[in-house]
Tab-separated table of C-alpha atoms in Angstrom:
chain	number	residue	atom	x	y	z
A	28	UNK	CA	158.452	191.791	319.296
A	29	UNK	CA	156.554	192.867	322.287
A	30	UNK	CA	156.627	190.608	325.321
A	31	UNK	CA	153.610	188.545	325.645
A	32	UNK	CA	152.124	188.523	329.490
A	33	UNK	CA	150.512	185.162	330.166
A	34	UNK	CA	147.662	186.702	332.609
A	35	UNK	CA	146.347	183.702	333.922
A	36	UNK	CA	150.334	182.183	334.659
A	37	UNK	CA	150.814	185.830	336.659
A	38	UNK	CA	147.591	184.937	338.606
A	39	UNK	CA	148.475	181.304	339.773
A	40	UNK	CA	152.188	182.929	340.808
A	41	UNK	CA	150.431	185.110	342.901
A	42	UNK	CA	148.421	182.733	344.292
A	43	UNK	CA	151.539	180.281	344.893
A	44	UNK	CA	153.294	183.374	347.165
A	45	UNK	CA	150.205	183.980	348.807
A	46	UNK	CA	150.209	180.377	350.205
A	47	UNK	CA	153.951	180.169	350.728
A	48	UNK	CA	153.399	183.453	352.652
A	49	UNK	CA	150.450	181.795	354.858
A	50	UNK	CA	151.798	178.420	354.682
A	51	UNK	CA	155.593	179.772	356.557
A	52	UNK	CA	154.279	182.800	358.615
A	53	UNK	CA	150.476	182.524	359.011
A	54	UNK	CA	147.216	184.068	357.756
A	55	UNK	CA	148.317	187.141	360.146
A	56	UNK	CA	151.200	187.902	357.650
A	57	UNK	CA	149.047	188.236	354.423
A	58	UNK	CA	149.371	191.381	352.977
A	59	UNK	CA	149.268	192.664	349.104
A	60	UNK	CA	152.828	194.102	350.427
A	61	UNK	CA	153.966	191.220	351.762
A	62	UNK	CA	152.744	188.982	348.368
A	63	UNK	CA	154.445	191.735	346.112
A	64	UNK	CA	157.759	191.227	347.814
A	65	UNK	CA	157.194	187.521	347.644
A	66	UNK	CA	156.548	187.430	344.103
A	67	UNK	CA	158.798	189.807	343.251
A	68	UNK	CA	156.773	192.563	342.258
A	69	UNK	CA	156.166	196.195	342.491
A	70	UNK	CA	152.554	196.764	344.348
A	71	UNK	CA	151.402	198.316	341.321
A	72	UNK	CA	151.733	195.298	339.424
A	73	UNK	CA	150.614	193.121	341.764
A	74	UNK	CA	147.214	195.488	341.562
A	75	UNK	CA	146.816	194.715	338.127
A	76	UNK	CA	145.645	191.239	339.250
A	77	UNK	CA	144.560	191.219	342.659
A	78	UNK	CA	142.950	195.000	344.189
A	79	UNK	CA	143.455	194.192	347.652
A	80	UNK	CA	143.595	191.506	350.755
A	81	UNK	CA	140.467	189.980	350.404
A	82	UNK	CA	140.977	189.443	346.624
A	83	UNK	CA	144.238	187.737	347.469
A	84	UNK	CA	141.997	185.398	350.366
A	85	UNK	CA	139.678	184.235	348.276
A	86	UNK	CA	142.192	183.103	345.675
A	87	UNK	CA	144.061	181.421	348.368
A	88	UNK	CA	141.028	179.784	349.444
A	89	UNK	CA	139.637	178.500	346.069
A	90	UNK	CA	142.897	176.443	345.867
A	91	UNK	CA	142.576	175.263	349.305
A	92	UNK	CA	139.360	174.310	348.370
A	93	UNK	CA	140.291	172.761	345.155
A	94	UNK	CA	143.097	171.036	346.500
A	95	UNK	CA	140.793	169.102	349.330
A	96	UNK	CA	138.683	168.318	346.846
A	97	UNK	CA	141.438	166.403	344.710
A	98	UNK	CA	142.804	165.101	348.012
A	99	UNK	CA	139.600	163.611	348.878
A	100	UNK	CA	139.116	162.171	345.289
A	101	UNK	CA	142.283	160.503	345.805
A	102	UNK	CA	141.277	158.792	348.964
A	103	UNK	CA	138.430	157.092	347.438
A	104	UNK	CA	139.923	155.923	344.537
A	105	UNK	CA	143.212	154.521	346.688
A	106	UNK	CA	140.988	152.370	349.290
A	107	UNK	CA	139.106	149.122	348.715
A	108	UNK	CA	137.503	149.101	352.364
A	109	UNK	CA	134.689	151.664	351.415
A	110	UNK	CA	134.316	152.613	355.468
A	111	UNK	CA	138.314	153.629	354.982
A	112	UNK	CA	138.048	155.300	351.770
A	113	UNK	CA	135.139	157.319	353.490
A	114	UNK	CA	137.060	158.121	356.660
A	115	UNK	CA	140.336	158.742	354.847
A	116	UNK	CA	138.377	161.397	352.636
A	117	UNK	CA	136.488	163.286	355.519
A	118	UNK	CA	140.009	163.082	357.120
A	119	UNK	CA	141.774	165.460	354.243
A	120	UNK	CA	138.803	168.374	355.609
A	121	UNK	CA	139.870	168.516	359.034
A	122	UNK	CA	143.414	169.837	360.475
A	123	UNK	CA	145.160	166.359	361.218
A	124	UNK	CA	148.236	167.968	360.558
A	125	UNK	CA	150.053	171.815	360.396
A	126	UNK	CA	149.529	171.890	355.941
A	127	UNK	CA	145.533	171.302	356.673
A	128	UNK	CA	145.629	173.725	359.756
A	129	UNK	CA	146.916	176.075	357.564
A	130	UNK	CA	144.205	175.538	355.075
A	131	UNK	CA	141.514	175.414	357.589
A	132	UNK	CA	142.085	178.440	358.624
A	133	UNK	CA	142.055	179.985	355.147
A	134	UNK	CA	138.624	178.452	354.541
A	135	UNK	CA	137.181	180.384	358.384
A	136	UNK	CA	138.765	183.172	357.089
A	137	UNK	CA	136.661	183.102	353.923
A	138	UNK	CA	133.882	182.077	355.721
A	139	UNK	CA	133.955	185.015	357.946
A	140	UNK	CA	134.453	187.369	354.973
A	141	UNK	CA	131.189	185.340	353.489
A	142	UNK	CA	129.539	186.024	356.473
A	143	UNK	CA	129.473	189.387	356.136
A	144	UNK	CA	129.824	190.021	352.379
A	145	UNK	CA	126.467	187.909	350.216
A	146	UNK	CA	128.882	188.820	346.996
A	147	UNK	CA	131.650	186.066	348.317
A	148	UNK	CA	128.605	183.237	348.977
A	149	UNK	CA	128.370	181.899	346.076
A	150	UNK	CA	131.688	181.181	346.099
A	151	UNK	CA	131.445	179.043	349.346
A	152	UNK	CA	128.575	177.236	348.345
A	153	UNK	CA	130.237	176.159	345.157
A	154	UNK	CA	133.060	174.261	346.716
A	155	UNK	CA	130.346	172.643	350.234
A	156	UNK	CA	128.220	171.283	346.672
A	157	UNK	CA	131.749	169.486	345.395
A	158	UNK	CA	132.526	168.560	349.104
A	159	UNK	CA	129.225	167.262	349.560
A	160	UNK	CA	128.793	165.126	346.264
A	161	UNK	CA	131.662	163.641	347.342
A	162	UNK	CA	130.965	163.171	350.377
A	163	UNK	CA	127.510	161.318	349.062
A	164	UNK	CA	129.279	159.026	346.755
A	165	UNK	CA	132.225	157.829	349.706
A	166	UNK	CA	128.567	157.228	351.585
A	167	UNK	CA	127.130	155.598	348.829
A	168	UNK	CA	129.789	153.092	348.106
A	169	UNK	CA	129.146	152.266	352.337
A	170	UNK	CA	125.599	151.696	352.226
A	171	UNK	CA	125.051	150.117	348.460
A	172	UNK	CA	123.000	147.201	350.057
A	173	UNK	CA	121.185	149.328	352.553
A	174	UNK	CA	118.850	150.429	348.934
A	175	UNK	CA	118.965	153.924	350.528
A	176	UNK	CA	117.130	156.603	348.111
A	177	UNK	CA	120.110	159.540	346.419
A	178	UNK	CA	118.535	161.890	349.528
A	179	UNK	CA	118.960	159.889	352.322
A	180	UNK	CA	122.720	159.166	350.465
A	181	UNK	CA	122.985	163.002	350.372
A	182	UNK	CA	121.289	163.745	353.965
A	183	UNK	CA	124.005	161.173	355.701
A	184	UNK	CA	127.280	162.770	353.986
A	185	UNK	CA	125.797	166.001	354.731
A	186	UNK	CA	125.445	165.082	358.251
A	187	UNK	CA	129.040	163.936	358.271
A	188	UNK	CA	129.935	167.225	356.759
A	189	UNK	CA	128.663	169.363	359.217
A	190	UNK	CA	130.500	166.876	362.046
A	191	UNK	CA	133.674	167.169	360.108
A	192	UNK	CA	133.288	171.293	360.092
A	193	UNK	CA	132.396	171.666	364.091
A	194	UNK	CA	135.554	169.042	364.308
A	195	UNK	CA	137.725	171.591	363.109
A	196	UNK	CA	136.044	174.723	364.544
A	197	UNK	CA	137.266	172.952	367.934
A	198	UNK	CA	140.603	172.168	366.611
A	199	UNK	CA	141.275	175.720	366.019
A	200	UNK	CA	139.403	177.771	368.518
A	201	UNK	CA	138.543	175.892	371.534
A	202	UNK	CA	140.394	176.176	374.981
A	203	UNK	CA	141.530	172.827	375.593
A	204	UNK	CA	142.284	172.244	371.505
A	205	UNK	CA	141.374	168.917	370.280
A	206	UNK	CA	144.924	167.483	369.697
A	207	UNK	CA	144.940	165.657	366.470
A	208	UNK	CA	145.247	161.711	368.313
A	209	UNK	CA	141.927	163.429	369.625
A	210	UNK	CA	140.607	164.442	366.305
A	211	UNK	CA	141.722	161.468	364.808
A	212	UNK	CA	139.700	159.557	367.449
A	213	UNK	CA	136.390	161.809	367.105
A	214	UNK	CA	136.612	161.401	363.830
A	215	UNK	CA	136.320	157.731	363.542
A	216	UNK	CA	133.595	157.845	366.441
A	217	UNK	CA	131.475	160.265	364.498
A	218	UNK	CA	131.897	158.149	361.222
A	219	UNK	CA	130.930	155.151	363.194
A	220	UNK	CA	127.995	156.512	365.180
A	221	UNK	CA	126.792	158.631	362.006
A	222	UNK	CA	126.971	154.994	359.833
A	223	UNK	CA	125.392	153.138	362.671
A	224	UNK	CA	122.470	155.113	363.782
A	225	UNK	CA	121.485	155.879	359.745
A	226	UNK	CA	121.227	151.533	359.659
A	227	UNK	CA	119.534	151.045	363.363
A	228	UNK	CA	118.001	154.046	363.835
A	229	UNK	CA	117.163	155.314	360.427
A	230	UNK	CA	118.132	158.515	358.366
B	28	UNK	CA	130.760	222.053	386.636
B	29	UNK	CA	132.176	219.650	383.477
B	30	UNK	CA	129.556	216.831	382.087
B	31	UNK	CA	131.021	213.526	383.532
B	32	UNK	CA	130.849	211.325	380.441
B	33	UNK	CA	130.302	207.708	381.365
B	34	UNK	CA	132.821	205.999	379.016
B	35	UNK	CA	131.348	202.399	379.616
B	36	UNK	CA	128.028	203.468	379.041
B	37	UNK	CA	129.336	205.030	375.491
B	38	UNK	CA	130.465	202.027	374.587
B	39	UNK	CA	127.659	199.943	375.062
B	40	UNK	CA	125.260	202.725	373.297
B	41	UNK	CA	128.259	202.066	370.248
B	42	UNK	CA	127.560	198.023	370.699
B	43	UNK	CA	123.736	199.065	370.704
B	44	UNK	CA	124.100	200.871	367.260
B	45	UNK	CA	126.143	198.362	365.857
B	46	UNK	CA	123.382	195.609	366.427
B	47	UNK	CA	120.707	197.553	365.450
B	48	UNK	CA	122.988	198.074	361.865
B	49	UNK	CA	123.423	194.724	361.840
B	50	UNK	CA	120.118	193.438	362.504
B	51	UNK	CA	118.136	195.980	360.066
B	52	UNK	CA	121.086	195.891	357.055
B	53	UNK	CA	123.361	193.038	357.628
B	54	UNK	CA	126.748	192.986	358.598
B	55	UNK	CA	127.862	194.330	355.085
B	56	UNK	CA	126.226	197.606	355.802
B	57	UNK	CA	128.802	197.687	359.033
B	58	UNK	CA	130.845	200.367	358.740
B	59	UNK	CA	132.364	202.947	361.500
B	60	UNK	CA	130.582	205.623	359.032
B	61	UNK	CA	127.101	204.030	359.728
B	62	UNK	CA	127.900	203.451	363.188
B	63	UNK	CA	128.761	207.180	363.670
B	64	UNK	CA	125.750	207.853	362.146
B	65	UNK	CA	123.246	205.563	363.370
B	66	UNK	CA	124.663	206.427	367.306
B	67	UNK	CA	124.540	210.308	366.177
B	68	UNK	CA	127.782	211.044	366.928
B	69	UNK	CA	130.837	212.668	364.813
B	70	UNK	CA	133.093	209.681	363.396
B	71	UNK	CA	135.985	211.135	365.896
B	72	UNK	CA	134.393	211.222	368.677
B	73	UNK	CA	133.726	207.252	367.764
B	74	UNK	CA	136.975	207.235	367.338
B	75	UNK	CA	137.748	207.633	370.416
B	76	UNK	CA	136.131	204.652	371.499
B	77	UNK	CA	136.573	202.433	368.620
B	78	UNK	CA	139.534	202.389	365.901
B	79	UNK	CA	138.034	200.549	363.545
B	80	UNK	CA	135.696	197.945	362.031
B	81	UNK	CA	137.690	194.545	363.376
B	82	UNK	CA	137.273	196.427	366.965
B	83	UNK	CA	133.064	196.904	366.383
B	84	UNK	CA	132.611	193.300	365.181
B	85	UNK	CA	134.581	192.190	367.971
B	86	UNK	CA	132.245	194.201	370.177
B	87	UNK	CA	129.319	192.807	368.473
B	88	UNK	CA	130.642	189.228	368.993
B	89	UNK	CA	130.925	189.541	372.584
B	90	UNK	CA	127.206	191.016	372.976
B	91	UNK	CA	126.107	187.767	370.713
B	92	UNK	CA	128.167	185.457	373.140
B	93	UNK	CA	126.800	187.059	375.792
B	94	UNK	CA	123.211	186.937	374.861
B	95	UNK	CA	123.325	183.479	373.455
B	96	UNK	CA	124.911	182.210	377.197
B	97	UNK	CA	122.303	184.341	379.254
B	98	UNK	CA	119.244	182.241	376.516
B	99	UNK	CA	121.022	178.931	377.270
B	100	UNK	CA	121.413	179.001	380.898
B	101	UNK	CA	117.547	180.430	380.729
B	102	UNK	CA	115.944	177.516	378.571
B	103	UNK	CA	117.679	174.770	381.039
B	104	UNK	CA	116.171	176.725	384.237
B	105	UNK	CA	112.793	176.205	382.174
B	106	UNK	CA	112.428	173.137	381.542
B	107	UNK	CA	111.557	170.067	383.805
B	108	UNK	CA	112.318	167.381	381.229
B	109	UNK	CA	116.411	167.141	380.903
B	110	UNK	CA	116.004	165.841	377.507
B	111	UNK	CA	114.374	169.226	376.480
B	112	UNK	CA	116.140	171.574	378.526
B	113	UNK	CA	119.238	170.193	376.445
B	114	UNK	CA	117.642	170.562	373.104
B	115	UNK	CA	115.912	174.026	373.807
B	116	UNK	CA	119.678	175.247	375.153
B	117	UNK	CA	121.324	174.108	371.855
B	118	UNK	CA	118.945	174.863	369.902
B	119	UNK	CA	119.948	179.144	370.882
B	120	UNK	CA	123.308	178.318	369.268
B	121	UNK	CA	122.161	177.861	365.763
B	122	UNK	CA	119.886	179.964	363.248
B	123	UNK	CA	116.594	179.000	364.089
B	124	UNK	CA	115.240	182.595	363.262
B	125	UNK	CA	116.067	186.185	361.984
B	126	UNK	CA	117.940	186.848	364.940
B	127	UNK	CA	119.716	183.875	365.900
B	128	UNK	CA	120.613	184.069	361.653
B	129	UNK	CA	122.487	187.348	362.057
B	130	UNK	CA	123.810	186.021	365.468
B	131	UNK	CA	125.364	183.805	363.659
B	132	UNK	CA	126.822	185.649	360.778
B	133	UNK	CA	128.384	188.022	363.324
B	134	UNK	CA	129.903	184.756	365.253
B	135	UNK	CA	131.887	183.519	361.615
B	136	UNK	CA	132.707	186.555	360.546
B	137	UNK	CA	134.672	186.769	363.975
B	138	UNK	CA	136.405	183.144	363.853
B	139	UNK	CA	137.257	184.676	360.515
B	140	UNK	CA	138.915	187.033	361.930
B	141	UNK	CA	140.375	185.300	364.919
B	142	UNK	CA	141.482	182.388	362.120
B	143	UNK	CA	143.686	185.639	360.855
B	144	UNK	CA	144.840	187.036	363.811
B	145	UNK	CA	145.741	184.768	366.879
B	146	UNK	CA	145.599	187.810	369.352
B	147	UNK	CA	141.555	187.269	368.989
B	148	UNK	CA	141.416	183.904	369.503
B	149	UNK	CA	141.557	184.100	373.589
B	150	UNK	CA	138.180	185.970	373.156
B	151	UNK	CA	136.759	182.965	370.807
B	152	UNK	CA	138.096	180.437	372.992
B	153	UNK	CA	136.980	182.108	376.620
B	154	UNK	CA	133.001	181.642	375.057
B	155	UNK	CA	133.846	178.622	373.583
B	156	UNK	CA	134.506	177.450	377.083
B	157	UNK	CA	131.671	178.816	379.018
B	158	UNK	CA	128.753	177.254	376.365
B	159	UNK	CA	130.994	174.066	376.686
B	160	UNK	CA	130.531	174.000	380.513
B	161	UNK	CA	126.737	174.967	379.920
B	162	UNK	CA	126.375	172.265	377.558
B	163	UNK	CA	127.855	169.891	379.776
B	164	UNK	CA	125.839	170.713	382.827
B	165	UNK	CA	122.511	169.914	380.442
B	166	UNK	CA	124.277	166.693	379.452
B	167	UNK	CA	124.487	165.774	383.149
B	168	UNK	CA	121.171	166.035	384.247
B	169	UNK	CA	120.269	164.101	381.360
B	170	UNK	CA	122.778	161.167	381.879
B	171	UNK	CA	122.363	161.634	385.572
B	172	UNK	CA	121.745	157.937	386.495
B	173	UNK	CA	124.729	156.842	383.553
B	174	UNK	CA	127.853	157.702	386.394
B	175	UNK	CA	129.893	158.801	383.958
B	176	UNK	CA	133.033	160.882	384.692
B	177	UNK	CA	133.168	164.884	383.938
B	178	UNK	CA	135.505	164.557	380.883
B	179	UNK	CA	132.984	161.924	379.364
B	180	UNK	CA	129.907	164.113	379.805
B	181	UNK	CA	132.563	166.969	378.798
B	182	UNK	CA	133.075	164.743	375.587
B	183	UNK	CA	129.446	164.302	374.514
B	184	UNK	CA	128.746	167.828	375.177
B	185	UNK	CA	131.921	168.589	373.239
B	186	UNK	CA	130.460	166.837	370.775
B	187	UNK	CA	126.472	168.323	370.313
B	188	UNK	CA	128.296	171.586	370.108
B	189	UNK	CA	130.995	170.440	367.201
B	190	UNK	CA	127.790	169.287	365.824
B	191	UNK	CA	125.667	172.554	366.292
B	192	UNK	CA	128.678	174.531	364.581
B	193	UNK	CA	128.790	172.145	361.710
B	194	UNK	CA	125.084	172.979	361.431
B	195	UNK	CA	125.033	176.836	361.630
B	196	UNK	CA	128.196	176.486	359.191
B	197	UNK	CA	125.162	174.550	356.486
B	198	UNK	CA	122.442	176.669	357.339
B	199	UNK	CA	124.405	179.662	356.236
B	200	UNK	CA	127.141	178.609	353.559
B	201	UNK	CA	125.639	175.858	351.782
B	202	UNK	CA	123.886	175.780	348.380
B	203	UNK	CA	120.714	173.966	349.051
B	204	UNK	CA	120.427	175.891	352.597
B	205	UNK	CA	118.963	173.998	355.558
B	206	UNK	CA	115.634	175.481	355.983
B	207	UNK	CA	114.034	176.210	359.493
B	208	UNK	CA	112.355	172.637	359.720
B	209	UNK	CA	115.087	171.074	358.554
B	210	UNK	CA	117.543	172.555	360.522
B	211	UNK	CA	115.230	171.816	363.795
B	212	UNK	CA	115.219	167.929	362.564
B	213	UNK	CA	118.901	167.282	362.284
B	214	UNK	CA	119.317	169.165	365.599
B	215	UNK	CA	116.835	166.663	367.101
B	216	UNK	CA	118.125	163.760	365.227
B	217	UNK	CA	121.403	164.465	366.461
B	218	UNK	CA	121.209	165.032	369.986
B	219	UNK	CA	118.938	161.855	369.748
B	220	UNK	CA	121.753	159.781	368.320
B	221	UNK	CA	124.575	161.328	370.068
B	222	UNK	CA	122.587	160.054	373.490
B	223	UNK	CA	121.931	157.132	372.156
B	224	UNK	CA	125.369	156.206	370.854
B	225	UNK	CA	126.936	157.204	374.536
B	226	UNK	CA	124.922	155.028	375.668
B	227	UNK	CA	124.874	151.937	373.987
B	228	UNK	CA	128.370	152.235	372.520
B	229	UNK	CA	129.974	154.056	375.284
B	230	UNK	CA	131.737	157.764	374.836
């Protein structure tokens, strides 16, 4: 009886190696080679699934990505406090510790290859939609007696989003690096600020 | 008597072709085959001067950086008003036209890179430090009668620019995009609240 190949299985191995790869020796060490050997594969094989690098990064990102999302989903159902749930959820997008620096750093990565490719954009703005309806729903569950229309909901965790996102840009590329006491602590300031300004000031 | 071939000069007419590329056809269309091309010369002799696509876009980065600075340090010598001078200078950091758009690509598709390879990120962090002191000087001679200390004004301009990035990241990557207007309104809504909040609830 022939041997039946479970395509889909081969695919999520591949994508496990790739993050044990990045996860023990860093984005810089992702190479088909380098998954091959991981997996236990010849290169050829390996090609069957995945043509080259960038193949490899977006897989690695679209479980970063789903992973956060799951993460996050977690978050909100574990608090009663809705201002915790909400910070503990924006808290599994930013690198507060070296698994989530790892994964930030996947997600530039694909941003950078978004940047410059339209083919991979859909692909990002898939998984910012996810982010941001939950996201709107943490925010929602804040302000349910503020009787704030589903936009003003959405404009808010989107505003939170894009904090969140410069948060980590600095925690990865600035000079003096945000340390993550520091993160932590802009974090719950931004929160704060972004909660009281949409009730004082408006949205 | 031998033609003295300015090497610097060379490079910069390479950086000068690589915008144009990238400014007419995107940054997908960059190749060192189009650059060749578009600066007439043979793809050795570019060779010579660049190995390879990673070493154009980092080129192209650095002109971006540069230009962006030289607009910021311009738009607060223009202004009287602080307030505006702050807003105008932070407002050349994020896509608020063609240019500024592909600016910006060019900018993520490097900390894509450098979030790959840490031997870039000295180059993202040295421009990441000199808009950080630019944005702090605006922040200053806004909050010039507050007395606050250099780190705190350092903190708050720290903060507009996590902000800025989180907004660039949006306008480019996300599904329902920020449009021009909008874009313009959440930078003004948050450098309004982000003054506000350091002053009534402190940095």
């Amino acid at each position: 009886m022939p041997k039946v190949v479970d395509h889909n299985e081969r695919r999520r191995e591949v994508v496990r190696a790739v993050w044990r790869i990045v996860g023990r020796d860093g984005l810089d060490a992702l190479t088909t080679r380098a998954v091959a050997r991981e997996a236990g594969w010849s290169t050829g094989v390996l090609a069957h699934y995945f043509t080259d690098r960038t193949d490899l990064l977006v897989a690695a990102f679209r479980l970063v990505a789903e992973e956060a999302e799951a993460r996050m989903r977690g978050r909100l159902a574990q608090h009663r406090d809705p201002v915790k749930a909400l910070k503990a959820a924006l808290g599994e997008t930013v690198p507060l510790d070296e698994m989530r620096r790892t994964e930030a750093r996947v997600w530039f990565a694909f941003l950078g290859l978004a940047a410059a490719d339209a083919s991979l954009r859909p692909e990002a703005e898939r998984h910012y939609e996810t982010w941001l309806g939950v996201m709107t729903e943490a925010v929602s569950a804040v302000l349910a007696e503020d009787q704030l229309a589903e936009h003003e909901l959405r404009r808010i965790a989107s505003r939170l989003v894009a904090h969140a996102d410069g948060l980590t840009v600095q925690a990865l590329f600035e000079p003096d690096r945000l340390s993550v006491a520091d993160l932590k602590r802009q974090l719950e300031k931004c929160v704060a600020d972004t909660l009281a300004a949409a009730r004082i000031v408006g949205v």
